[in-house]
PDB file of C-alpha atoms in Angstrom:
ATOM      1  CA  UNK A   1     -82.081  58.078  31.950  1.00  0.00           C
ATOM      2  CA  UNK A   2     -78.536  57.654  33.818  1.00  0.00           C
ATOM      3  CA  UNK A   3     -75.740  59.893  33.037  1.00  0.00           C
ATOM      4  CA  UNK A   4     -73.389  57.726  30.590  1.00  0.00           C
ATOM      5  CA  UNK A   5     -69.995  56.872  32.395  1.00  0.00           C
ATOM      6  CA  UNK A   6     -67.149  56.972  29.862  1.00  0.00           C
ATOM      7  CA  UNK A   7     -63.834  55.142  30.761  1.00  0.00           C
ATOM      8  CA  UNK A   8     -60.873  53.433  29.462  1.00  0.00           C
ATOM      9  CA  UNK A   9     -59.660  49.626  29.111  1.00  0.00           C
ATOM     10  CA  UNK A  10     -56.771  47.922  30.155  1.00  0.00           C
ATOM     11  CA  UNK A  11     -55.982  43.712  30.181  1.00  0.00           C
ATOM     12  CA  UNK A  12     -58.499  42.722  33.099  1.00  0.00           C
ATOM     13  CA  UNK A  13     -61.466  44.378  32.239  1.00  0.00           C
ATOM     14  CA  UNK A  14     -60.847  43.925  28.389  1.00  0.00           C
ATOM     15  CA  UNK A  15     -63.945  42.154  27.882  1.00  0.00           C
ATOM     16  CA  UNK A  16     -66.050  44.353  28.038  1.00  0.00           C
ATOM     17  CA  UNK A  17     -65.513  45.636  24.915  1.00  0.00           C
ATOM     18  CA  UNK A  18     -67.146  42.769  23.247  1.00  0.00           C
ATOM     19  CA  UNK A  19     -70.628  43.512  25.108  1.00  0.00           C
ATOM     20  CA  UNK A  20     -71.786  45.218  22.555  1.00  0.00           C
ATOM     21  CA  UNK A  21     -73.445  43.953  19.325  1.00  0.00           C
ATOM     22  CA  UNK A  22     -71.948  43.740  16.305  1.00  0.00           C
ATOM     23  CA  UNK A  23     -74.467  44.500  13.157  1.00  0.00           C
ATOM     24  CA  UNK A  24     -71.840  45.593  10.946  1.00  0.00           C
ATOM     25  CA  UNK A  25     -69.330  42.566  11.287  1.00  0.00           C
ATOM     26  CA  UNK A  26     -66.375  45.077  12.497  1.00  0.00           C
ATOM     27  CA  UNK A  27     -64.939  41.825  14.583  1.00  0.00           C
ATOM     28  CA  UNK A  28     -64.686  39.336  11.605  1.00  0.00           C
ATOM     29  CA  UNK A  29     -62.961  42.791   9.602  1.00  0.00           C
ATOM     30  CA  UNK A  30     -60.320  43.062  12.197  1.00  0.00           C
ATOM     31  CA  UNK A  31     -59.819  39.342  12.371  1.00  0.00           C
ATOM     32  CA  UNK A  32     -55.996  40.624  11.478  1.00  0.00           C
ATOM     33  CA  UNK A  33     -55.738  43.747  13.390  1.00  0.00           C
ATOM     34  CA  UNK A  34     -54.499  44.219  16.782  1.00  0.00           C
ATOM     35  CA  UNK A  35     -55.776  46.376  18.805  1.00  0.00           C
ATOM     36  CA  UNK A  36     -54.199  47.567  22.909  1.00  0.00           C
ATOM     37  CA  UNK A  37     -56.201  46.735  25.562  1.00  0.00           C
ATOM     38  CA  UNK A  38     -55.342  50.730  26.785  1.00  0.00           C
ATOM     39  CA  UNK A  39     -56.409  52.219  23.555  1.00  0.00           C
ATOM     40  CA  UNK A  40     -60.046  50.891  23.873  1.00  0.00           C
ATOM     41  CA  UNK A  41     -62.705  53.148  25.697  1.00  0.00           C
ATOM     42  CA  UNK A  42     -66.694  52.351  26.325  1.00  0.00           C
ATOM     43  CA  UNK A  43     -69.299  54.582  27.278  1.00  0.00           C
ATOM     44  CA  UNK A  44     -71.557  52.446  30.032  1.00  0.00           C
ATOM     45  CA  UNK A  45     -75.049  53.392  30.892  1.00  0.00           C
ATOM     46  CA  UNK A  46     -76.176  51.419  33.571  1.00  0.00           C
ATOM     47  CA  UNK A  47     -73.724  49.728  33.490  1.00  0.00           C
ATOM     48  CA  UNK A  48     -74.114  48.394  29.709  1.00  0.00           C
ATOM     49  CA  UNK A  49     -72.122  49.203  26.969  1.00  0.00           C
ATOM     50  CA  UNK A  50     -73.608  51.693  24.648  1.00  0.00           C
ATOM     51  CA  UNK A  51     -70.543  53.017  22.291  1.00  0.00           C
ATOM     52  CA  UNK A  52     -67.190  51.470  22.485  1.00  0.00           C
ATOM     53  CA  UNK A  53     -63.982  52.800  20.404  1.00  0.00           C
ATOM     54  CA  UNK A  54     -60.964  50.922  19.463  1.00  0.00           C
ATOM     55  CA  UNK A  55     -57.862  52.706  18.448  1.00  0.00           C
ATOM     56  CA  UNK A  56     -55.182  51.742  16.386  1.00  0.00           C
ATOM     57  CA  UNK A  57     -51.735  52.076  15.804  1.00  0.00           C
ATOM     58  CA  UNK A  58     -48.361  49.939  14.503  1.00  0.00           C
ATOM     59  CA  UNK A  59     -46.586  47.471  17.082  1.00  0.00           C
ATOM     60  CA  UNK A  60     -43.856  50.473  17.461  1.00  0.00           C
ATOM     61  CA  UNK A  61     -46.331  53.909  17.652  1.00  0.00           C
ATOM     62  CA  UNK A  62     -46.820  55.343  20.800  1.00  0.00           C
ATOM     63  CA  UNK A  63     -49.579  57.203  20.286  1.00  0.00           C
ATOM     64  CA  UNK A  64     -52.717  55.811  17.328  1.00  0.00           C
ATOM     65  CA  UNK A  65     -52.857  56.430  13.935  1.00  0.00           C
ATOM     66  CA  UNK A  66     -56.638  56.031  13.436  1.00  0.00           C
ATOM     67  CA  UNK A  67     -59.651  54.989  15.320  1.00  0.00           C
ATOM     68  CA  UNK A  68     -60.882  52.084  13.295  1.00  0.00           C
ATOM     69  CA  UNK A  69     -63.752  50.605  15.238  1.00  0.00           C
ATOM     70  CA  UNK A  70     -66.409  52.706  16.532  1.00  0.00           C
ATOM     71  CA  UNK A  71     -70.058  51.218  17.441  1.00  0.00           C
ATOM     72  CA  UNK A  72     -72.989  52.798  19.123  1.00  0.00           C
ATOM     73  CA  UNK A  73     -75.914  50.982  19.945  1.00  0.00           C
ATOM     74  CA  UNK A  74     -79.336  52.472  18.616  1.00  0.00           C
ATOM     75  CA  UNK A  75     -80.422  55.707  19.797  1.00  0.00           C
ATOM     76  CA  UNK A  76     -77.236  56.015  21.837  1.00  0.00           C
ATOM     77  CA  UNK A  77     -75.881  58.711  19.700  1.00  0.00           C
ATOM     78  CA  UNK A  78     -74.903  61.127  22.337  1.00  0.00           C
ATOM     79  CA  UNK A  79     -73.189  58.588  23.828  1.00  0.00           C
ATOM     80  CA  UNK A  80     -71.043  58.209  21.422  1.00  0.00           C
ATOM     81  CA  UNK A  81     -70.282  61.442  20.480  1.00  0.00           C
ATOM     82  CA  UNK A  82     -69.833  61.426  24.586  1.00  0.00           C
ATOM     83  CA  UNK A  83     -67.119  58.544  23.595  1.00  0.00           C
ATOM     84  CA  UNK A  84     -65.421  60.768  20.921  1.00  0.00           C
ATOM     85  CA  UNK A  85     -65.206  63.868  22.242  1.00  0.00           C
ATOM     86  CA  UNK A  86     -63.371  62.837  25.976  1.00  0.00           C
ATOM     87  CA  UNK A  87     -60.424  60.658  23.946  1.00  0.00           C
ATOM     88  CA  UNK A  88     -57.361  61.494  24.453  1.00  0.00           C
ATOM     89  CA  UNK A  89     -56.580  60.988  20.909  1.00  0.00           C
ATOM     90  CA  UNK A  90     -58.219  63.100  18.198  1.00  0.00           C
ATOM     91  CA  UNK A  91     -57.542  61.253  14.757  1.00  0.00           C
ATOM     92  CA  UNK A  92     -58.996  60.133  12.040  1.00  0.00           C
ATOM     93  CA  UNK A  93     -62.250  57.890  12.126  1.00  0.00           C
ATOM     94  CA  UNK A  94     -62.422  55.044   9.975  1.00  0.00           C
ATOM     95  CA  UNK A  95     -66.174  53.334   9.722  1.00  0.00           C
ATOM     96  CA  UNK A  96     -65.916  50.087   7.823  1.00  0.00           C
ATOM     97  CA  UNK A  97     -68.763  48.949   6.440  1.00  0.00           C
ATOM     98  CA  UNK A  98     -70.555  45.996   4.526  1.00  0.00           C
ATOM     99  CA  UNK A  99     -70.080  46.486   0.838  1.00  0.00           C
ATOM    100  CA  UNK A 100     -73.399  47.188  -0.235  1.00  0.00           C
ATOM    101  CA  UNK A 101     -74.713  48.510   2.828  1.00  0.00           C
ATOM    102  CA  UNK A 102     -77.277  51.421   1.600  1.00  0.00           C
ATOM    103  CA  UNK A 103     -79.093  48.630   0.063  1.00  0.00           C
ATOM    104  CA  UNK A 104     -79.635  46.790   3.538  1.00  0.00           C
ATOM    105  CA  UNK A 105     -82.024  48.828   5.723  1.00  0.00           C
ATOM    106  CA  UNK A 106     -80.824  46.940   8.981  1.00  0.00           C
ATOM    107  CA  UNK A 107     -77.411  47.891   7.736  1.00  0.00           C
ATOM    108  CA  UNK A 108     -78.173  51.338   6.904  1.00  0.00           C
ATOM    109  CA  UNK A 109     -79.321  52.224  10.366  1.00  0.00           C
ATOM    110  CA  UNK A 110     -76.817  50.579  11.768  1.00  0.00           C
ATOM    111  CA  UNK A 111     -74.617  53.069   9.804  1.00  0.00           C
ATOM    112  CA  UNK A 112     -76.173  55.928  10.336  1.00  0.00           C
ATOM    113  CA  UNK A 113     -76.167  56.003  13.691  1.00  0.00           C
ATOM    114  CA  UNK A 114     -72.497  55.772  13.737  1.00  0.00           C
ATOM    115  CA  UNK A 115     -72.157  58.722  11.315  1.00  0.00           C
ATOM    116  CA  UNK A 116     -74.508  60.702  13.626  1.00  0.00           C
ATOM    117  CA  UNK A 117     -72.759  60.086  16.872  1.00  0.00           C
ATOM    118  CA  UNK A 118     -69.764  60.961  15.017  1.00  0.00           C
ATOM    119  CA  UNK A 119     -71.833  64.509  13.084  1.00  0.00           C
ATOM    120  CA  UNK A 120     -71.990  65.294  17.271  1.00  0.00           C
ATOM    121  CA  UNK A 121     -68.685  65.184  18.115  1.00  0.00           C
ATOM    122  CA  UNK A 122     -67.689  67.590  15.742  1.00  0.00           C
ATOM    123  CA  UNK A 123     -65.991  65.057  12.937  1.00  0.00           C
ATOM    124  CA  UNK A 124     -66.816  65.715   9.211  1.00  0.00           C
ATOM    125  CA  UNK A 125     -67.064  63.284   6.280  1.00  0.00           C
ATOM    126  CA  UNK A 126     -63.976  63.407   4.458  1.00  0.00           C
ATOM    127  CA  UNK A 127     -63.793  60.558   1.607  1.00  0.00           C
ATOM    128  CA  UNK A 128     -65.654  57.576   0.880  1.00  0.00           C
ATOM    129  CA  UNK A 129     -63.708  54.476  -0.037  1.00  0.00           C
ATOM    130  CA  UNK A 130     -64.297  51.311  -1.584  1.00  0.00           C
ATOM    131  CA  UNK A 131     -61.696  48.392   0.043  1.00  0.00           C
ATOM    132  CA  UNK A 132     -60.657  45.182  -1.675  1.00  0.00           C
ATOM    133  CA  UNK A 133     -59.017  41.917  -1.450  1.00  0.00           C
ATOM    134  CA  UNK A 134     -57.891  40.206  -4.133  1.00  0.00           C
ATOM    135  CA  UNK A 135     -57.342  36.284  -3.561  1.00  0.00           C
ATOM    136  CA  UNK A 136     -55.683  33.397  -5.715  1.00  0.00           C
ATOM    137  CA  UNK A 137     -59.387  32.578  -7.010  1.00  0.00           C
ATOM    138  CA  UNK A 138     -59.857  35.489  -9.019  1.00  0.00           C
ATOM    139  CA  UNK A 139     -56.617  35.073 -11.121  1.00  0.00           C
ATOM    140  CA  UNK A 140     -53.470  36.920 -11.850  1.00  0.00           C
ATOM    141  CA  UNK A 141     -54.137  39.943 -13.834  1.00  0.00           C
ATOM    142  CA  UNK A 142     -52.332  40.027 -16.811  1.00  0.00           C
ATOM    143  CA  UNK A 143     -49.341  41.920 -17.323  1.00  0.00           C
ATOM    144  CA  UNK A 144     -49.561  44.058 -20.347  1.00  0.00           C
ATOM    145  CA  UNK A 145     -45.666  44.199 -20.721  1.00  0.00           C
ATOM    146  CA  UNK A 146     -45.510  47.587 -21.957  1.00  0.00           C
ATOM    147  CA  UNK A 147     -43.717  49.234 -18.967  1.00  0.00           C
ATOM    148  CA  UNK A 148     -39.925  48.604 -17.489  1.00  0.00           C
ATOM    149  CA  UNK A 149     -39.797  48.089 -13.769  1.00  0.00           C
ATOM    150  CA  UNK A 150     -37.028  48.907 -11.464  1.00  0.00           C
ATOM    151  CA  UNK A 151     -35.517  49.250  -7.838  1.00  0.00           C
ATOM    152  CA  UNK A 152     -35.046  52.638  -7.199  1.00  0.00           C
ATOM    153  CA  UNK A 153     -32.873  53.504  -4.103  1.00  0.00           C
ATOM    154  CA  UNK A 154     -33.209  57.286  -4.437  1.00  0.00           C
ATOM    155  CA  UNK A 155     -36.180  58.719  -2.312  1.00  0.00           C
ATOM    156  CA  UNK A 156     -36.014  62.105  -3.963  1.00  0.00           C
ATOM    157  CA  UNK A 157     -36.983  59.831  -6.951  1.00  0.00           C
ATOM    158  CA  UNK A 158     -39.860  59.433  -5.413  1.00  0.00           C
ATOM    159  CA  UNK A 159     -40.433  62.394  -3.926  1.00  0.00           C
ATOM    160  CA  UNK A 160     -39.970  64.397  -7.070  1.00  0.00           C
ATOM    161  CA  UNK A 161     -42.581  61.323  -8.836  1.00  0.00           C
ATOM    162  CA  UNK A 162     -45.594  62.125  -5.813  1.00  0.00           C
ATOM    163  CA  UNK A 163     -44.996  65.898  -6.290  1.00  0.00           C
ATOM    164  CA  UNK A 164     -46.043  65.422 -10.058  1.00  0.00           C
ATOM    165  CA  UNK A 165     -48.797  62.763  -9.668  1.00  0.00           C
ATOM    166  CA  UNK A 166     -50.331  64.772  -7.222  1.00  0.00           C
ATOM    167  CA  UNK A 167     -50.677  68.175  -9.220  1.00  0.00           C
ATOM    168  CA  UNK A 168     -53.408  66.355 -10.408  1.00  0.00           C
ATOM    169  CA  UNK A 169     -55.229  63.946  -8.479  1.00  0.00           C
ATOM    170  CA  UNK A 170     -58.718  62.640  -7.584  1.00  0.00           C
ATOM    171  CA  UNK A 171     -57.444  61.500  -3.627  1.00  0.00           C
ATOM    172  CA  UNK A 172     -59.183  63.287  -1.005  1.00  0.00           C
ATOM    173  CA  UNK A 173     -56.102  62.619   1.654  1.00  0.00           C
ATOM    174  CA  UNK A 174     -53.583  64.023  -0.742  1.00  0.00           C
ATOM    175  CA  UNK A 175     -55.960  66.998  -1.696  1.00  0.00           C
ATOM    176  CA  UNK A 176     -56.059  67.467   2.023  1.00  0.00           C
ATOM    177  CA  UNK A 177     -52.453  67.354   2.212  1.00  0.00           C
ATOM    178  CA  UNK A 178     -51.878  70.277  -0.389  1.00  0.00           C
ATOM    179  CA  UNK A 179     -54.418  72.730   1.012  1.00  0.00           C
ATOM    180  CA  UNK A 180     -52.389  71.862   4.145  1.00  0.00           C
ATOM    181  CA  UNK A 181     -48.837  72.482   2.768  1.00  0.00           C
ATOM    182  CA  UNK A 182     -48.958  72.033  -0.979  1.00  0.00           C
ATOM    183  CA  UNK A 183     -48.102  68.901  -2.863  1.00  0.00           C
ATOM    184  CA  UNK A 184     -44.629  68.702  -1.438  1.00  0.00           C
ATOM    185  CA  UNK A 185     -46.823  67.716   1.858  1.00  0.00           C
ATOM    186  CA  UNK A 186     -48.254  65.521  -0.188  1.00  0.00           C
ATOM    187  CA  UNK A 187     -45.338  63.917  -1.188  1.00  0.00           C
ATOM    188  CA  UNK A 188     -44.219  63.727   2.294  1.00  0.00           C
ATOM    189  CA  UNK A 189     -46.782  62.139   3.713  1.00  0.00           C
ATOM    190  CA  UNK A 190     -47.215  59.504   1.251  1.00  0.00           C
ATOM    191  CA  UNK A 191     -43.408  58.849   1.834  1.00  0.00           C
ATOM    192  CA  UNK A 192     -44.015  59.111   5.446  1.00  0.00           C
ATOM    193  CA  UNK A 193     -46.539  55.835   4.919  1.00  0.00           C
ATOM    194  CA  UNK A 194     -44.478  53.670   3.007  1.00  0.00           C
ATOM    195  CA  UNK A 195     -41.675  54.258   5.482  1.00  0.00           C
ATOM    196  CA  UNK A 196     -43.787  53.335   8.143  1.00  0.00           C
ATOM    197  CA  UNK A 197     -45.034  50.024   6.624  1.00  0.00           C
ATOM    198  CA  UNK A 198     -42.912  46.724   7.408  1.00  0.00           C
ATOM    199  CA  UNK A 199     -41.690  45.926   4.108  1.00  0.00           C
ATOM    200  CA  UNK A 200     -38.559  46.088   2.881  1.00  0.00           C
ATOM    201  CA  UNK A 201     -37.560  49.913   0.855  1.00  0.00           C
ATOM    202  CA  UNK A 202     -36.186  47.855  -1.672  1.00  0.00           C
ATOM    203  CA  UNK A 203     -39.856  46.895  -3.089  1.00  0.00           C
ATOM    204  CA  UNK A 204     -40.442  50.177  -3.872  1.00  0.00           C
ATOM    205  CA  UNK A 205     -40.647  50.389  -7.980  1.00  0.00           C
ATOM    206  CA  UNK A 206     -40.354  52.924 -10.693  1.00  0.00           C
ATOM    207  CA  UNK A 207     -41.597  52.091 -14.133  1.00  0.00           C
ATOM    208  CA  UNK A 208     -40.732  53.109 -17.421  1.00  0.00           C
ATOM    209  CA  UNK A 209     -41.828  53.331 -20.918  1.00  0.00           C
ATOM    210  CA  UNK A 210     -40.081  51.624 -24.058  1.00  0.00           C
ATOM    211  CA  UNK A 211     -39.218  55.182 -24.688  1.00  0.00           C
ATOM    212  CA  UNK A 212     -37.216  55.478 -21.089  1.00  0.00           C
ATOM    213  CA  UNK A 213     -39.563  58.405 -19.848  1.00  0.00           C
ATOM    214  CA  UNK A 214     -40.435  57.650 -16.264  1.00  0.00           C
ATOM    215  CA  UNK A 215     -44.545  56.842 -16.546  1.00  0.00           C
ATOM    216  CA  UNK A 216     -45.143  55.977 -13.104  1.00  0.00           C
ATOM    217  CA  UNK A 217     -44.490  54.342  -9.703  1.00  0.00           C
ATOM    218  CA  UNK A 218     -45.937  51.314  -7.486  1.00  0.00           C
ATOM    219  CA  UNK A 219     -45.444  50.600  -4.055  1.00  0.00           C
ATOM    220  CA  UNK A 220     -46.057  46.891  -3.275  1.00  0.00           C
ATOM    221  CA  UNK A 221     -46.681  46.965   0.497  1.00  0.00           C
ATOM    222  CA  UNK A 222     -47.151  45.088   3.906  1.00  0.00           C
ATOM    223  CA  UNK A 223     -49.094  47.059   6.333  1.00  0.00           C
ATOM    224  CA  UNK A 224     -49.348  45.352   9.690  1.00  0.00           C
ATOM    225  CA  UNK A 225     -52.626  43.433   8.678  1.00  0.00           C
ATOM    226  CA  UNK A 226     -51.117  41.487   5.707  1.00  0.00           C
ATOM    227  CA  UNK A 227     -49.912  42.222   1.626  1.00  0.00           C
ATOM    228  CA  UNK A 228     -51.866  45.762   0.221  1.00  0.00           C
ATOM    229  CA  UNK A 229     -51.104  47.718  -2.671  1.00  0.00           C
ATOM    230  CA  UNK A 230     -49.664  50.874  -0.625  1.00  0.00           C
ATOM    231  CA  UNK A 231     -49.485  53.379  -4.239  1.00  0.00           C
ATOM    232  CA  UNK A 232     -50.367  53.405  -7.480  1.00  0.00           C
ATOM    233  CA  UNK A 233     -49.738  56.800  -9.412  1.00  0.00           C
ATOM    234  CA  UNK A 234     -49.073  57.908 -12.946  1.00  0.00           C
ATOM    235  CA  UNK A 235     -47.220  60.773 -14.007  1.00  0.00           C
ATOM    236  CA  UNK A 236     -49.522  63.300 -15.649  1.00  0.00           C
ATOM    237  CA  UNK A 237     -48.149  63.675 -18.930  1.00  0.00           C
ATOM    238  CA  UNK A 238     -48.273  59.780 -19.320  1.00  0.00           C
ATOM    239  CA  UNK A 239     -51.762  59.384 -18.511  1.00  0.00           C
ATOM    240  CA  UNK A 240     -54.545  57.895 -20.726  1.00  0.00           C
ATOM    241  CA  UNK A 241     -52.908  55.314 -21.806  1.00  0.00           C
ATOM    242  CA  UNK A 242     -54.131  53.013 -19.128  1.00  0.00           C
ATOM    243  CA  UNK A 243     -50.728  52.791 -17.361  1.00  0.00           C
ATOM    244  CA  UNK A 244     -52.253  52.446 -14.143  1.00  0.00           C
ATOM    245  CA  UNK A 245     -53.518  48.761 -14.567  1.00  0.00           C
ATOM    246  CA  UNK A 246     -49.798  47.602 -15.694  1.00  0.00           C
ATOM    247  CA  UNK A 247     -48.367  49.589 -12.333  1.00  0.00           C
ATOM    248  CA  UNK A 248     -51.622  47.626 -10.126  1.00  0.00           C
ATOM    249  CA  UNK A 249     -51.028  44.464 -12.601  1.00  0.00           C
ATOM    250  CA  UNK A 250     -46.986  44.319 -11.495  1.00  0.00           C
ATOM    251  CA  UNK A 251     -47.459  45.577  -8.078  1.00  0.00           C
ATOM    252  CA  UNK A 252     -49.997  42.345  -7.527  1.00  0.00           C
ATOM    253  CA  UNK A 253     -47.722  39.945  -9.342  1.00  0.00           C
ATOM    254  CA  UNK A 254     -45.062  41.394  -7.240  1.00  0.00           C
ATOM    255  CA  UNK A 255     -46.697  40.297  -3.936  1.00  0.00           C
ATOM    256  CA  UNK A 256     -47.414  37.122  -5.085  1.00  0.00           C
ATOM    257  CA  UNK A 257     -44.163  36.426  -5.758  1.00  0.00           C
ATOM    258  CA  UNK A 258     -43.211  37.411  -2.173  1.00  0.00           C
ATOM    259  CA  UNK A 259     -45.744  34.760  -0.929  1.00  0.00           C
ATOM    260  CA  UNK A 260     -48.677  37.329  -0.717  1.00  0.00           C
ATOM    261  CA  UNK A 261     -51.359  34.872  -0.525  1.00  0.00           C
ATOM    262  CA  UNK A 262     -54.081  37.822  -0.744  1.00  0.00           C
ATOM    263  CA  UNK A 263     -53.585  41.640  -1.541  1.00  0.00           C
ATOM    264  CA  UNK A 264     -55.560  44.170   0.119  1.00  0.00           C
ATOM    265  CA  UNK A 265     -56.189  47.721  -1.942  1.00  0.00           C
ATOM    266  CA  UNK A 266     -58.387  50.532  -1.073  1.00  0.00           C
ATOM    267  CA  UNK A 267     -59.370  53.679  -3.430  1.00  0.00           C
ATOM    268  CA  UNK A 268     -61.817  56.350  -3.309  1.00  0.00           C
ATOM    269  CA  UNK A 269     -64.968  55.995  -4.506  1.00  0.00           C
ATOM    270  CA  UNK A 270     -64.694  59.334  -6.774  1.00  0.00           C
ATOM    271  CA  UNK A 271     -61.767  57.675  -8.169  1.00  0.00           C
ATOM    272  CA  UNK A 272     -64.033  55.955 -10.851  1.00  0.00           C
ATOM    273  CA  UNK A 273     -60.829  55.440 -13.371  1.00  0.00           C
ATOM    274  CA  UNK A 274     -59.099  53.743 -10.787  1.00  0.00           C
ATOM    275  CA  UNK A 275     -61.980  51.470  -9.727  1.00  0.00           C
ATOM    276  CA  UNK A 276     -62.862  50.519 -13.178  1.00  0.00           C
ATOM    277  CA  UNK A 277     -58.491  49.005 -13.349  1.00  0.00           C
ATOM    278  CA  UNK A 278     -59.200  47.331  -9.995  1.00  0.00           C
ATOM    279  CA  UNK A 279     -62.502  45.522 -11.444  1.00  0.00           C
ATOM    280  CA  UNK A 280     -60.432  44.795 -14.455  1.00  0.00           C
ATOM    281  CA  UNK A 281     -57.785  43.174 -12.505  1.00  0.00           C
ATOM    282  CA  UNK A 282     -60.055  41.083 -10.757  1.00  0.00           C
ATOM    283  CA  UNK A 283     -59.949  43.120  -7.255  1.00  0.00           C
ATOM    284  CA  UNK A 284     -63.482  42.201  -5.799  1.00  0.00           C
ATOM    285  CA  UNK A 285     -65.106  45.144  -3.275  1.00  0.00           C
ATOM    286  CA  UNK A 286     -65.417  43.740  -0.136  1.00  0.00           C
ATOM    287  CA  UNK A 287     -66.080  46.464   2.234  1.00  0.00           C
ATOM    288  CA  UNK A 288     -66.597  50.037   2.264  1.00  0.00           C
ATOM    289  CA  UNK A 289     -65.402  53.234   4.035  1.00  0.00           C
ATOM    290  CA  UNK A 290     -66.031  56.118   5.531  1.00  0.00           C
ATOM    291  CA  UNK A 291     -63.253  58.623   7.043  1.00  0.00           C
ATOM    292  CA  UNK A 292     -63.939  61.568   9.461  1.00  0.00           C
ATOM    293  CA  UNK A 293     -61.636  64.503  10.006  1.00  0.00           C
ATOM    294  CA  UNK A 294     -61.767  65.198  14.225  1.00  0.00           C
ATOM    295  CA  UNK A 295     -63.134  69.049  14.841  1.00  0.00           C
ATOM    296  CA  UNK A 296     -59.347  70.078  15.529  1.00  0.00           C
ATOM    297  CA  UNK A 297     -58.394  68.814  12.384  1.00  0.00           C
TER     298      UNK A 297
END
């Protein structure tokens, strides 16, 4: 077998990212993303394709956030841990995959190999998530009307909000975040996000009981793929009373009334309360996800 030949893309040579087949439907999932000609790399054996990586980023980062399509053609493995390991750019892996996909053997090994390749080049499992889409067909959830929602300029609102919420939470990234630095990290980084998303600051809500105790806050969003729910967190000492479907309830209504004309949401798949409010809302699962940590993480 020839050695594998590992090199990058730029705008004359692009296509030969799309060599490679696609079992898992990553093209028709990135329909809406963009992705630089310079941040794509294959690994060529023979002059085939045998793992290709596309990175990703916003129109105005310089370097990627994430590398959110990674294939590797069966029993290519070490080629694309080959792929992973020469990047320039060590950052989280996200592997999106068919909802349902343990169920689908063709799908499974599909998957697998992808985790493997990945096992090789040092990245570890982090979270499981389970990604929706919610779309004018399912309906408008109701809105419960039990909460006051406002525009809240103040970011230390905010911040002082994600500290709390995230003394005790279920999210693996935020758990991450506090073994890193505490939940002040936390905070930080979740602030860091919304900032970073195109829509306007002013979107950002608070919400508040009948009582005037501050329950919770939602973060209606645009990423640059479309409309997403970008937070959803209730204070501790407000929690089960179900507030978190009235915060996802307004933050969808919200969007709508911005022209959203779908809303994408994502949670982790330990995060069974928050699941069972996106079912309830009418959020369908349409794909699911896998994030790696690199090995210098």
């Amino acid at each position: 077998m020839t050695d594998v030949v590992i090199r990058a893309l730029d705008p004359s040579d692009a296509g030969l990212f799309d060599t490679l087949p696609d079992p898992l439907g990553a093209r028709e999932g990135h329909r809406l993303t963009r992705h630089r000609p310079d941040w794509k790399r294959v690994a060529l054996r023979d002059g085939r394709v045998v793992a290709r990586g596309a990175w990703w980023g916003g129109p105005d980062d310089t370097e990627p956030v994430n590398l959110n399509w990674f294939d590797v053609a069966e029993g290519e493995e070490e080629a694309g841990a080959a792929l992973l390991r020469s990047a320039p750019w060590q950052v989280e892996l996200e592997l999106n995959l068919p909802a349902g996909w343990r169920d689908d053997p063709a799908l499974r090994a599909a998957a697998e190999t992808r985790v493997t390749a990945a096992g090789k080049a040092g990245y570890d499992l982090l979270v499981e998530r389970l990604l929706y889409r919610w779309t004018p067909e399912h309906g408008l959830p109701e809105r419960p009307g039990r909460l006051e929602f406002r525009a809240e300029p103040d970011d230390a609102v905010f911040f002082d909000a994600l500290r709390r919420i995230h003394s005790v939470t279920l999210d693996a990234h935020a758990l991450k975040a506090i073994e890193q630095g505490g939940t002040g990290q936390a905070a930080q980084e979740e602030l860091d996000f919304f900032h970073w998303c195109p829509s306007p600051r002013e979107w950002w809500q608070v919400a508040y009981t009948a009582q005037g105790d501050l329950a919770g806050i939602h973060i209606p969003a645009h990423n640059p793929s479309g409309p997403c729910i970008g937070f959803i967190g209730v204070l501790p000492e407000h929690r089960g009373h179900g507030y978190a479907y009235d915060l996802l309830s307004e933050c969808t209504h919200f969007l709508v009334e911005q022209g959203a004309e779908f809303v994408a949401a994502a949670t982790d798949r330990g995060n069974v309360p928050m699941a069972a409010n996106f079912a309830k809302a009418g959020y369908p699962v349409v794909k699911e996800r896998l994030n790696f940590d690199p090995a210098s993480a």
